[in-house]
Coordinates of C-alpha atoms and ligand atoms in Angstrom, one line a residue:
X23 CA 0.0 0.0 0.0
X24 CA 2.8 2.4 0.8
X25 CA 4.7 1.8 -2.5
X26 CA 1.1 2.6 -4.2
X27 CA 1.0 5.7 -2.3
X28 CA 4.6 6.2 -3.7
X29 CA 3.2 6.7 -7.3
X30 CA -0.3 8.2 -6.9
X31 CA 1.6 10.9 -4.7
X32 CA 5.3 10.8 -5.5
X33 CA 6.8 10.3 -2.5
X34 CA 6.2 7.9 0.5
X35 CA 7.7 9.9 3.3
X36 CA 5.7 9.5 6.8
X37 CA 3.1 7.7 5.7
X38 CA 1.1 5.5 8.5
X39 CA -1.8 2.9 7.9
X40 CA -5.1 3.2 9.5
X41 CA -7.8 0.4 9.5
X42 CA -11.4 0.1 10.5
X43 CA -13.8 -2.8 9.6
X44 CA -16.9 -3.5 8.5
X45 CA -19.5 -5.2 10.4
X46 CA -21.7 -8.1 10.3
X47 CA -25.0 -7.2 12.9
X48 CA -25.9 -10.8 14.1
X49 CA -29.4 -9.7 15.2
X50 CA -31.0 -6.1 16.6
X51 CA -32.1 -4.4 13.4
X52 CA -33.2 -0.8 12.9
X53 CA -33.0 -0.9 16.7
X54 CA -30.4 2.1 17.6
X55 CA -32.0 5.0 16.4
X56 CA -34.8 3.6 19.2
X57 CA -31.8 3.4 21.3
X58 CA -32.2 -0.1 21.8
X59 CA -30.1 -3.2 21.7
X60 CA -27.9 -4.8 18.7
X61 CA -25.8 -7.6 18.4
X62 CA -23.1 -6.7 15.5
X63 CA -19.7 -7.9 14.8
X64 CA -16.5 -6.1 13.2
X65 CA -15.2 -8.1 10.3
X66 CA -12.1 -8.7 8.7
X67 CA -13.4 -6.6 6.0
X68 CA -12.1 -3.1 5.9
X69 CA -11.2 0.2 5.1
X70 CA -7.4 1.2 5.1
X71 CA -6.4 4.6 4.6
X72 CA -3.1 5.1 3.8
X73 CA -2.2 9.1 5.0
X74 CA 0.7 11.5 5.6
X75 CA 1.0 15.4 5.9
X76 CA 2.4 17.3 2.6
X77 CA 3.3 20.8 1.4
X78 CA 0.7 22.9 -0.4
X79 CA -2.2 24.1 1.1
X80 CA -4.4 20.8 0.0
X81 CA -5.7 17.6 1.6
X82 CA -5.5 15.1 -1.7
X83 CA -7.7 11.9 -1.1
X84 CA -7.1 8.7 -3.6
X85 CA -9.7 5.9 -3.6
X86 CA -8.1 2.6 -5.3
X87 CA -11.5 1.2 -6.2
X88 CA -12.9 4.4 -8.1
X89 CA -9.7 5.1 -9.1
X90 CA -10.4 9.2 -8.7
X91 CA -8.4 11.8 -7.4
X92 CA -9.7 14.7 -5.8
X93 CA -8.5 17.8 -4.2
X94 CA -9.4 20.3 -1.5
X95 CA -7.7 22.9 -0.2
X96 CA -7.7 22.8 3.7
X97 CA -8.9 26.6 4.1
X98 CA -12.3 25.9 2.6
X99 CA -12.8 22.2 4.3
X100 CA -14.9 23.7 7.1
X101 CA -17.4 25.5 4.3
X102 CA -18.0 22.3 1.8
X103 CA -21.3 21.3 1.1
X104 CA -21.9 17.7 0.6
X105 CA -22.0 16.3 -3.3
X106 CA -23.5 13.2 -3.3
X107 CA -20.3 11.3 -3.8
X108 CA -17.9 9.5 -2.0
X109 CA -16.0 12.0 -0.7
X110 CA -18.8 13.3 1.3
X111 CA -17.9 10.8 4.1
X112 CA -14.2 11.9 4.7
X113 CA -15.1 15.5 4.1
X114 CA -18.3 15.2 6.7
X115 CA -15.6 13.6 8.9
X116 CA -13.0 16.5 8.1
X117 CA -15.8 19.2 9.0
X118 CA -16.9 17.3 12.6
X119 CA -13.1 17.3 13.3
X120 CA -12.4 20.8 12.7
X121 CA -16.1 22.0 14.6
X122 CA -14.6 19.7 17.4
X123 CA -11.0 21.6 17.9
X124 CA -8.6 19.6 15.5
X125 CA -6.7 21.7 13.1
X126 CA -6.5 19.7 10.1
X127 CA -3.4 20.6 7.8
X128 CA -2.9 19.5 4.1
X129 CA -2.6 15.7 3.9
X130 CA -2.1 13.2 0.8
X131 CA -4.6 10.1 2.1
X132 CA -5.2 7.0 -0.1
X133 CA -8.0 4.4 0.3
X134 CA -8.4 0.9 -0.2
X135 CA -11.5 -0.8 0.9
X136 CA -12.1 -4.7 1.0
X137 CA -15.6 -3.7 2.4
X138 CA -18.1 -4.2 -0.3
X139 CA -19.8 -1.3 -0.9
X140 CA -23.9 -1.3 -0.6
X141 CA -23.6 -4.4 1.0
X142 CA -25.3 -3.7 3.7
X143 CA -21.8 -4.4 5.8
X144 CA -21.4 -0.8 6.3
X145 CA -18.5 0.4 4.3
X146 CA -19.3 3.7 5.0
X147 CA -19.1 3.4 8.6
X148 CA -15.5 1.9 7.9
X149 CA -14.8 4.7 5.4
X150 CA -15.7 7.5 8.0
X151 CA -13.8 6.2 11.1
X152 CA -10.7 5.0 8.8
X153 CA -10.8 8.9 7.5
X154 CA -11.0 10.5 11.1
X155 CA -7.9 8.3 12.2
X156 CA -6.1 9.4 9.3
X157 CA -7.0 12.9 9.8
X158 CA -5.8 12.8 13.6
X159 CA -2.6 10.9 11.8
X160 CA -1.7 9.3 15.7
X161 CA -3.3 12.1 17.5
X162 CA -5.5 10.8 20.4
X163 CA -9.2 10.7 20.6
X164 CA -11.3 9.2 23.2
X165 CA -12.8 6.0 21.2
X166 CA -16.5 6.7 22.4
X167 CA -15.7 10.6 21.2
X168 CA -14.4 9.1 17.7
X169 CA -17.4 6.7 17.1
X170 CA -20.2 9.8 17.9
X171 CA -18.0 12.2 15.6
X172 CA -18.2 9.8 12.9
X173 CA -22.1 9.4 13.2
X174 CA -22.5 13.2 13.2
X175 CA -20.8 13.0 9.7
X176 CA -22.9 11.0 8.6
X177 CA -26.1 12.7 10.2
X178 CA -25.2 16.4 9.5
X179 CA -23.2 16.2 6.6
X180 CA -24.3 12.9 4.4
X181 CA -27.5 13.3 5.7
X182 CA -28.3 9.9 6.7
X183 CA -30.1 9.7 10.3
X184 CA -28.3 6.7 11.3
X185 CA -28.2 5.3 14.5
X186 CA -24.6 4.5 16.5
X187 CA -24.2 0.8 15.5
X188 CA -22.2 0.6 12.7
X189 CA -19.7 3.5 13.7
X190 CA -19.8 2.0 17.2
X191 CA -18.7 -1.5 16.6
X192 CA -16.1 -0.3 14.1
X193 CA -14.4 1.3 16.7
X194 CA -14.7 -1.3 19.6
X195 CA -15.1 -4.3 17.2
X196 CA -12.9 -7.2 18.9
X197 CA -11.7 -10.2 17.9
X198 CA -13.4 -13.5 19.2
X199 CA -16.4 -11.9 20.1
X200 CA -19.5 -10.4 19.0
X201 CA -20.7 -6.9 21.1
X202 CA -24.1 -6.4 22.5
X203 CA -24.9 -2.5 22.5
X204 CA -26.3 -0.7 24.3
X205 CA -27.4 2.3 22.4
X206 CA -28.8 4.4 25.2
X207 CA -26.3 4.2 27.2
X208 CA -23.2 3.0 24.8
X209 CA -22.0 0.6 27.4
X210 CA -20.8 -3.2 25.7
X211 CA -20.9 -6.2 26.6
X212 CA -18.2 -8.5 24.7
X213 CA -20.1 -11.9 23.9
X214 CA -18.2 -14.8 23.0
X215 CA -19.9 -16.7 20.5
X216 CA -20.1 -20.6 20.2
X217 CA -17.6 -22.3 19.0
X218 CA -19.5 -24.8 17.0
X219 CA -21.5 -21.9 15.3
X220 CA -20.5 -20.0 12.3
X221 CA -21.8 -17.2 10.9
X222 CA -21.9 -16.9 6.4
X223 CA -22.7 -13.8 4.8
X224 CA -24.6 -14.0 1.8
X225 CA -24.7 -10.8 -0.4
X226 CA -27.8 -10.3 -3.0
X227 CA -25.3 -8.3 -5.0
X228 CA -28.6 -5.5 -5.4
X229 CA -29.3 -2.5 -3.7
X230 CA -33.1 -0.9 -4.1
X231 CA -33.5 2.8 -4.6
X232 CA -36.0 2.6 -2.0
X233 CA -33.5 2.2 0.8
X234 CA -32.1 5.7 1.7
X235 CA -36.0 6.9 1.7
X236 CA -37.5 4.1 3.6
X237 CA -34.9 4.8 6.1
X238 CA -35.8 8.1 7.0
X239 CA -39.7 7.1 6.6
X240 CA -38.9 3.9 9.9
X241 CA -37.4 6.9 11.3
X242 CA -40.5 9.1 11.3
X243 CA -42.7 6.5 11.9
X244 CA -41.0 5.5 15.3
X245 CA -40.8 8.8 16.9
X246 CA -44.7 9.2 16.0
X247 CA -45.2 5.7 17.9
X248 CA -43.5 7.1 20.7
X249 CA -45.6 10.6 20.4
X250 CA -48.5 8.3 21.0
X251 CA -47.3 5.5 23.3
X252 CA -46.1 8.3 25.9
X253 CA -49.4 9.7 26.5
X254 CA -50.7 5.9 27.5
X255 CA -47.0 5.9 29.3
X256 CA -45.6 9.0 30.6
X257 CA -42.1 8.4 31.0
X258 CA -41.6 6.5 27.8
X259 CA -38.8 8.3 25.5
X260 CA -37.7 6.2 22.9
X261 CA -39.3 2.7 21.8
X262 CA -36.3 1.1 24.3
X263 CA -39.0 2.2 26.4
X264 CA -41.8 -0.2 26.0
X265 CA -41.9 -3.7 26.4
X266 CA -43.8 -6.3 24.8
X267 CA -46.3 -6.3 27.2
X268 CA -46.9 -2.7 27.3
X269 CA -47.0 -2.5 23.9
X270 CA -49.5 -4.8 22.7
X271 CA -52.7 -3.2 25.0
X272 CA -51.6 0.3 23.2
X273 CA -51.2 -1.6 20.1
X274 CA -54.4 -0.3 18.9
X275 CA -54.0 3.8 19.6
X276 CA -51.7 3.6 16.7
X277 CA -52.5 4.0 13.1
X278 CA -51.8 0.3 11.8
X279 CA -48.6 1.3 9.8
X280 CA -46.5 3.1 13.3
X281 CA -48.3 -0.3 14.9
X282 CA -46.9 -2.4 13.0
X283 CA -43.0 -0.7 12.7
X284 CA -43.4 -0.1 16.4
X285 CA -44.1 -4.2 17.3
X286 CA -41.0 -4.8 15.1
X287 CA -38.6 -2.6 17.6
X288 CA -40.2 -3.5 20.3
X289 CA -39.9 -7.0 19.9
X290 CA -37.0 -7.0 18.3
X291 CA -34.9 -5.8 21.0
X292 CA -36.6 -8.6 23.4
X293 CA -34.9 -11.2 20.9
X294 CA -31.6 -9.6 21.4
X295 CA -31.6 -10.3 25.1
X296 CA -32.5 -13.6 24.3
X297 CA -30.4 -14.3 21.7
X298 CA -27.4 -13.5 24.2
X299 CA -28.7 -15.9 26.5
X300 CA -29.1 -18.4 24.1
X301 CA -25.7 -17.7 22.6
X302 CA -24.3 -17.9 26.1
X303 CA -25.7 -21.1 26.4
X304 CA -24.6 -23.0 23.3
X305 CA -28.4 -23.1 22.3
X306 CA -27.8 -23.3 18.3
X307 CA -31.0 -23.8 17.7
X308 CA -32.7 -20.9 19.8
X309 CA -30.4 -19.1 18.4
X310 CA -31.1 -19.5 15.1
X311 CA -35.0 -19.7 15.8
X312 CA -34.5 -16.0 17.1
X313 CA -32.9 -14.5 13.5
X314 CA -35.8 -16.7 11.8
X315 CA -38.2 -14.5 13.8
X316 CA -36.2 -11.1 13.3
X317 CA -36.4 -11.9 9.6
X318 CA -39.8 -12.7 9.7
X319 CA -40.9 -9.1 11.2
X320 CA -38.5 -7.2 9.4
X321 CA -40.4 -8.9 6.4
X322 CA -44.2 -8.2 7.4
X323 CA -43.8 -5.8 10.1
X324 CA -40.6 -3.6 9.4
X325 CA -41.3 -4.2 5.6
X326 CA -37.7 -3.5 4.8
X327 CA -37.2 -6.6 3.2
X328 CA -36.9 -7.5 -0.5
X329 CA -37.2 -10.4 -2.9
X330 CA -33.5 -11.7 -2.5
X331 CA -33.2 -11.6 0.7
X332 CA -36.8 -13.3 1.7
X333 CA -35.1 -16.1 -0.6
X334 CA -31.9 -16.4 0.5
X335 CA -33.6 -16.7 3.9
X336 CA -36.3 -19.2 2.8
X337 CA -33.5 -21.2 0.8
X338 CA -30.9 -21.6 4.0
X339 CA -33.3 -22.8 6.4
X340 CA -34.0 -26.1 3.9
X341 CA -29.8 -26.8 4.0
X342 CA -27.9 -29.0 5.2
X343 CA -26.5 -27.5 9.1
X344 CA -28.5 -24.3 9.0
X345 CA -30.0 -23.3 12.5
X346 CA -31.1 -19.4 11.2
X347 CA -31.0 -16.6 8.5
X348 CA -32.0 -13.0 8.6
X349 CA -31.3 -10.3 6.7
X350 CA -28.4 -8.0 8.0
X351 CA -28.5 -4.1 7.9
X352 CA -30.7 -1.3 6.8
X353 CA -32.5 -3.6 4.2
X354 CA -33.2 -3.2 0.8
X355 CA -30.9 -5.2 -0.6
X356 CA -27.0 -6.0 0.9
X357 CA -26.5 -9.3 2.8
X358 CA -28.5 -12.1 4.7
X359 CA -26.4 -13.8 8.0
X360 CA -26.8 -17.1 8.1
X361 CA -26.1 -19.1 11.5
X362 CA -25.1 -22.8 10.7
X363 CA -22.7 -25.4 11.7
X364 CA -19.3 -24.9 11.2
X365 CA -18.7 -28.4 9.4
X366 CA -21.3 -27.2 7.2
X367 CA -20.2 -24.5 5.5
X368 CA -18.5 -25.1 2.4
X369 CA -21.5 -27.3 1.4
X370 CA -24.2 -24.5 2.1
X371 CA -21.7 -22.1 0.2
X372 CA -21.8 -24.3 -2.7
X373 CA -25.5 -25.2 -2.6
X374 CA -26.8 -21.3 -1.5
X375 CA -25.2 -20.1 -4.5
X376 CA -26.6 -22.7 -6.8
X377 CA -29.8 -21.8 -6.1
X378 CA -29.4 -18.0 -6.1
X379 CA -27.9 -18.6 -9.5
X380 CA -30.6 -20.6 -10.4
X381 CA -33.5 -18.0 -9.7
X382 CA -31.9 -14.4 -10.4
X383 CA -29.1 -15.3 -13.0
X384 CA -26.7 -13.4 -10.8
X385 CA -23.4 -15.1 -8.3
X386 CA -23.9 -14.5 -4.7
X387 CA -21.1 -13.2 -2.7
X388 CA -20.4 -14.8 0.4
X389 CA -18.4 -14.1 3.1
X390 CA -17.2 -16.5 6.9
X391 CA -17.8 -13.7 9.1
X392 CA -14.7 -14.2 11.7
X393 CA -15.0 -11.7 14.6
X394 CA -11.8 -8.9 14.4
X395 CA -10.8 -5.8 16.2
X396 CA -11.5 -2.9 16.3
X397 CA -10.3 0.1 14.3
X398 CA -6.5 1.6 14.6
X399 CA -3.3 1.9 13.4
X400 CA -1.8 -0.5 10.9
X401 CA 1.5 -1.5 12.4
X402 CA 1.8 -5.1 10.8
X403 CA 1.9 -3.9 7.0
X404 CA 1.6 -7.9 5.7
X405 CA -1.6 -7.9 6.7
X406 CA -2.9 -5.3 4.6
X407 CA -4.6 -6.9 1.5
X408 CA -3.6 -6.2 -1.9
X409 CA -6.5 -5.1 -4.1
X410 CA -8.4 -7.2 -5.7
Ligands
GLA508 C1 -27.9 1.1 8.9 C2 -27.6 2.2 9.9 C3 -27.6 1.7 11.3 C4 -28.7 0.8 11.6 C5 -29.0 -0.2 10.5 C6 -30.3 -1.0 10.8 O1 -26.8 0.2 8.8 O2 -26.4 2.9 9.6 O3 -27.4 2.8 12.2 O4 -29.9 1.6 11.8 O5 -29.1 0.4 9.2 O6 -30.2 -1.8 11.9

């Protein structure tokens, strides 16, 4: 990577390597805005940014996959307005920086991303928390502080009201181990997953127009259930609030749209607690009962589904080894998680793709999700993938 950044830039002087992963979310879906519970993990999928300071009065950034260069000069960084291209995530991460107290001076950075992009494994979480580490080039920053700075880029400046999760467990991803949030309070809890159980990513290799819409419509549609559900409850703030009990009496105070999103977070953070206990347990099959009904609601309830995933879900459960499958992410498109055996899964790789083939005429990605850390420097340069 630094002999790449040698001839996009000229000269390899200083340069460091930052990393942050992508993420895998095991179960707890469109949760975190309703500052509930999810169950991600960081991958070994990632962004790497490849950064040092220069003359000139420019911060250059290089991405290997678009092959583009652009070119801003640091003066005018705090005044940008987003473009609707990839650039907006380290320039909305530049901007947060700079509102929170960190000069930023002129900089050469390259990227290289093994994170599939619209995936659904959030590459831009990876792309925003690899950028602010390369900003700060070895400057310290409070992890929590980092995570939160990132999500604000994305809220303020990309203009996607995300939740914490995916910036979250980029930054405190760890290896082994999957992390229960807590997205009230940001505590973790590190949950060590069995050791019999693996965990395949499939991707559908589509992304819907619909997703970046629908998004901001769950949004809207839970803080009106909680508009509603506080007057039966006084106290309740966020859908974290109410639990399935509670809800289902109010149920009916709702139009049957906010009902029916509301059940789904309600209930949805009830199956992360579980699935935790289960997991802790060695309960395969709860476990994978528990994503089967996650899917199910995110289907009917959530209606964030599509056509792929409902049958890359509907197709595991039949094979060989398979104890669960949801969809993973926002929705729309990206990846389902499938929770099987671990003996099992070369055949299911083999057979899943086969039948996607078979139906949509298009090859399935998949991916062994293997729990890594978090984001940081690079100091063992081997590990760095070449591009692909
Ligand atoms: C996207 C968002 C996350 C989360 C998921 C759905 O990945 O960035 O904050 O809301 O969708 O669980």
């Amino acid at each position: 990577m630094i002999e790449r950044f040698r001839q996009i830039f000229g000269q390899a002087e200083g340069v460091r390597v930052f990393r942050a992963p992508g993420r895998v979310n095991i179960i707890g879906e469109h949760t975190d805005y309703n500052l509930g519970f999810v169950l991600p993990m960081a991958l070994d999928l990632a962004t790497y940014v490849a950064a040092a300071p220069s003359g000139g009065r420019n911060v250059r950034i290089y991405s290997e996959h678009r092959n583009e260069m652009r070119e801003f000069e640091v003066d005018g960084l705090a005044e940008r307005k987003p473009e609707q291209h990839w650039t907006d995530y380290p320039i909305g991460v530049a901007q947060e920086l700079i509102r929170a107290g960190h000069a930023l001076g002129p900089a050469d950075l390259l990227i290289r991303s093994t994170v599939p992009e619209g995936s659904g494994l959030s590459s831009s979480a990876a792309l925003e928390v690899s950028s602010a580490l390369a900003f700060l080039n070895g400057r310290a920053m409070d992890p929590l502080e980092l995570a939160l700075l990132c999500q604000r880029a994305e809220r303020n400046f990309v203009g996607m009201p995300c939740g914490i999760m995916d910036q979250y467990i980029s930054v405190f991803g760890r290896e082994h181990a999957a992390v229960e949030i807590d997205c009230r309070s940001l505590g973790r809890r590190y949950v060590p997953l069995p050791h019999s159980a693996a965990f395949v990513a499939v991707n559908t290799m589509v992304k819907h127009e619909l997703s970046g819409s629908a998004y901001r419509d769950r949004v809207r549609e839970c803080a009106a259930a909680v508009e509603i559900l506080k007057q039966q409850y006084p106290g309740v703030e966020s859908l974290r609030d109410v639990s399935p009990e509670q809800f289902e009496p109010a149920a009916r105070l709702l139009p049957p749209v906010v009902a029916r999103r509301a059940r789904h977070v309600v209930t949805e953070d009830a199956r992360v607690n579980r699935f935790v206990e289960a997991g802790e347990a060695g309960e395969l099959a709860r476990m994978g009962k528990l994503m089967l009904e996650s899917h199910r609601s995110l289907q009917h309830d959530y209606e964030v589904s599509c056509e792929e995933l409902d049958f890359l879900v509907d197709a595991a459960l039949g094979m060989e080894g398979v104890f669960g499958a949801r969809m993973t992410g926002g929705g729309f498109g990206g990846c389902t998680v499938t929770l099987l055996r671990r003996a099992a899964v070369a055949g299911f790789i083999e057979g899943i793709t086969r039948a996607y083939e078979a139906k949509f005429h298009l090859t399935p990605r998949t991916y062994e999700c293997r729990p890594s850390a978090g984001a940081g420097e690079c100091k063992n340069f081997e590990k760095i993938p070449a591009l692909s």
